[in-house]
Amino acid sequence: MNKQKKWVKQSKKSNLLPKKSNIVNLKNKRDHPMMSRKAKQLIFAICSSLCIGTIFGFITLQMSKQEDPHHATILNSSTGNEREEKSVKQIESFHVYVVQGGVFSEQENAKQWGGKYEKLDFPAVPWKRDKEFYLFTGVAETAEIANQYAQEMDEQGLDAYVKEWEVRAVNNDLSETDLNWLNSFLAQWQKSLQSIGNDRVIEEWIDFTEGAQGLSEPLQKFNDMITHHIQKLEANETNEYKEQQILLQLLQEYEQLTNE
């Protein structure tokens, strides 16, 4: 009887406790949904980061291309092409002193009036500027020298007064070769102005024109024109006024060429 009661108690007690396998299953049922949510959150965060990074990188690349397309072109260009690019450097304006015989609205009138000066061996060069033609009859490095020329013309009964004249800056884009040649031309021109009456001036101009190489077509034509002027000056008996005339013509043609 006692054994039967004891067995009944144990049986009831054992029925109250869950089986081991049931305990494991209950844990699995609790833990599995929690781990799945964490994994999904982690994967979502990684994918979001990758998408945002890709989009941001694409946008940045497009902005950089739009901001400076020219820079990208320069980076991809070869060294040879860079040497052929136009130079950003320019030649500034400068001043000389001229003797002026008059101002005219028509070039023909300026030439006719200039004939009076040429008959007395004075220079006469019409210079077009702002729809007017200035008749220049002398050029000098200083106002004092220019005044001496003007005094000589005045003694011959010719109108003449001295003014400071600005030769305009170069407005054309230039290659490095053309730029260097024009700077050399202006240096030779200034040297000739300081050395009027010196026999070596003609020889220096001949050496200058013969040394020209690799010029653009317009400057090559200008160089040929200089040669023509110098040969003409060499063939005739020269004096300081004829030299001034050549220098005025060269300077006028220089300004016209570089401001087209």
Coordinates of C-alpha atoms in Angstrom, one line a residue, residues 20-150:
K20 CA 14.3 17.4 -21.5
S21 CA 13.5 17.4 -25.1
N22 CA 10.7 19.8 -24.5
I23 CA 13.0 22.2 -22.7
V24 CA 15.4 22.3 -25.6
N25 CA 12.5 22.9 -28.0
L26 CA 11.2 25.7 -25.9
K27 CA 14.6 27.4 -25.9
N28 CA 14.9 27.1 -29.6
K29 CA 11.5 28.5 -30.1
R30 CA 12.5 31.6 -28.0
D31 CA 16.0 32.2 -29.3
H32 CA 15.5 31.6 -33.1
P33 CA 13.2 34.6 -33.8
M34 CA 15.6 37.0 -31.9
M35 CA 18.7 35.9 -33.8
S36 CA 16.9 36.2 -37.2
R37 CA 15.9 39.9 -36.5
K38 CA 19.5 40.8 -35.6
A39 CA 20.9 39.2 -38.7
K40 CA 18.3 41.0 -40.9
Q41 CA 19.2 44.4 -39.2
L42 CA 22.9 43.8 -39.8
I43 CA 22.5 42.8 -43.4
F44 CA 20.2 45.8 -44.0
A45 CA 22.7 48.2 -42.4
I46 CA 25.6 46.9 -44.6
C47 CA 23.5 47.1 -47.8
S48 CA 22.4 50.6 -47.0
S49 CA 26.0 51.7 -46.4
L50 CA 27.1 50.3 -49.7
C51 CA 24.3 51.9 -51.6
I52 CA 24.8 55.3 -50.0
G53 CA 28.6 55.1 -50.7
T54 CA 28.1 54.2 -54.3
I55 CA 25.5 56.9 -54.9
F56 CA 27.7 59.6 -53.2
G57 CA 30.8 58.5 -55.2
F58 CA 28.9 58.7 -58.5
I59 CA 27.5 62.2 -57.7
T60 CA 31.0 63.4 -56.7
L61 CA 32.5 62.1 -59.9
Q62 CA 29.8 63.8 -62.1
M63 CA 30.3 67.1 -60.2
S64 CA 34.0 67.1 -60.7
K65 CA 33.6 66.5 -64.4
Q66 CA 31.2 69.4 -64.8
E67 CA 33.2 71.8 -62.7
D68 CA 36.5 71.5 -64.6
P69 CA 36.2 69.8 -68.0
H70 CA 39.2 71.8 -69.4
H71 CA 41.4 70.6 -66.5
A72 CA 40.6 67.0 -67.4
T73 CA 41.5 67.7 -71.0
I74 CA 44.9 69.2 -70.0
L75 CA 45.7 66.2 -67.8
N76 CA 45.0 63.8 -70.7
S77 CA 47.0 65.9 -73.3
S78 CA 50.5 65.0 -74.3
T79 CA 53.6 67.1 -73.7
G80 CA 53.8 67.9 -77.4
N81 CA 50.3 69.3 -77.4
E82 CA 51.1 71.5 -74.4
R83 CA 53.9 73.1 -76.3
E84 CA 51.5 74.0 -79.1
E85 CA 49.0 75.6 -76.7
K86 CA 48.5 79.3 -76.9
S87 CA 50.5 81.3 -74.4
V88 CA 48.6 83.3 -71.7
K89 CA 51.4 85.9 -71.7
Q90 CA 50.9 89.1 -73.6
I91 CA 53.0 92.1 -74.6
E92 CA 52.0 95.2 -72.7
S93 CA 51.5 98.7 -74.2
F94 CA 54.4 101.2 -74.2
H95 CA 55.0 104.8 -75.1
V96 CA 57.2 106.7 -77.6
Y97 CA 57.5 110.4 -78.5
V98 CA 56.3 111.3 -81.9
V99 CA 56.2 114.5 -84.0
Q100 CA 52.8 115.0 -85.4
G101 CA 52.0 117.0 -88.5
G102 CA 48.2 116.7 -88.4
V103 CA 45.1 114.6 -88.0
F104 CA 42.8 113.6 -90.8
S105 CA 39.5 111.7 -91.3
E106 CA 40.6 110.4 -94.7
Q107 CA 43.8 108.5 -95.4
E108 CA 44.2 110.2 -98.8
N109 CA 44.2 113.7 -97.2
A110 CA 46.9 112.5 -94.8
K111 CA 49.1 111.3 -97.6
Q112 CA 48.7 114.5 -99.6
W113 CA 49.6 116.6 -96.6
G114 CA 52.5 114.3 -95.8
G115 CA 53.9 115.0 -99.3
K116 CA 55.0 118.4 -98.1
Y117 CA 57.2 116.8 -95.5
E118 CA 58.7 114.2 -97.8
K119 CA 59.8 116.8 -100.3
L120 CA 62.0 118.2 -97.6
D121 CA 63.3 114.7 -96.6
F122 CA 61.2 114.5 -93.4
P123 CA 59.3 111.3 -92.7
A124 CA 55.5 111.1 -93.2
V125 CA 53.6 108.1 -92.0
P126 CA 49.8 108.0 -91.7
W127 CA 48.8 106.0 -88.6
K128 CA 45.1 104.9 -88.4
R129 CA 43.6 104.9 -85.0
D130 CA 39.9 105.1 -84.1
K131 CA 38.7 106.0 -87.6
E132 CA 41.2 108.8 -87.8
F133 CA 44.6 109.1 -89.5
Y134 CA 47.5 110.7 -87.6
L135 CA 50.3 112.0 -89.7
F136 CA 53.6 111.3 -87.9
T137 CA 56.7 113.1 -89.1
G138 CA 59.2 111.9 -86.6
V139 CA 59.8 109.5 -83.7
A140 CA 62.2 109.7 -80.7
E141 CA 63.0 108.0 -77.4
T142 CA 62.7 111.2 -75.4
A143 CA 60.6 114.4 -75.6
E144 CA 63.8 116.5 -75.8
I145 CA 65.0 114.7 -79.0
A146 CA 61.5 114.9 -80.5
N147 CA 61.4 118.6 -79.9
Q148 CA 64.7 119.0 -81.8
Y149 CA 63.1 117.3 -84.8
A150 CA 59.9 119.5 -84.5

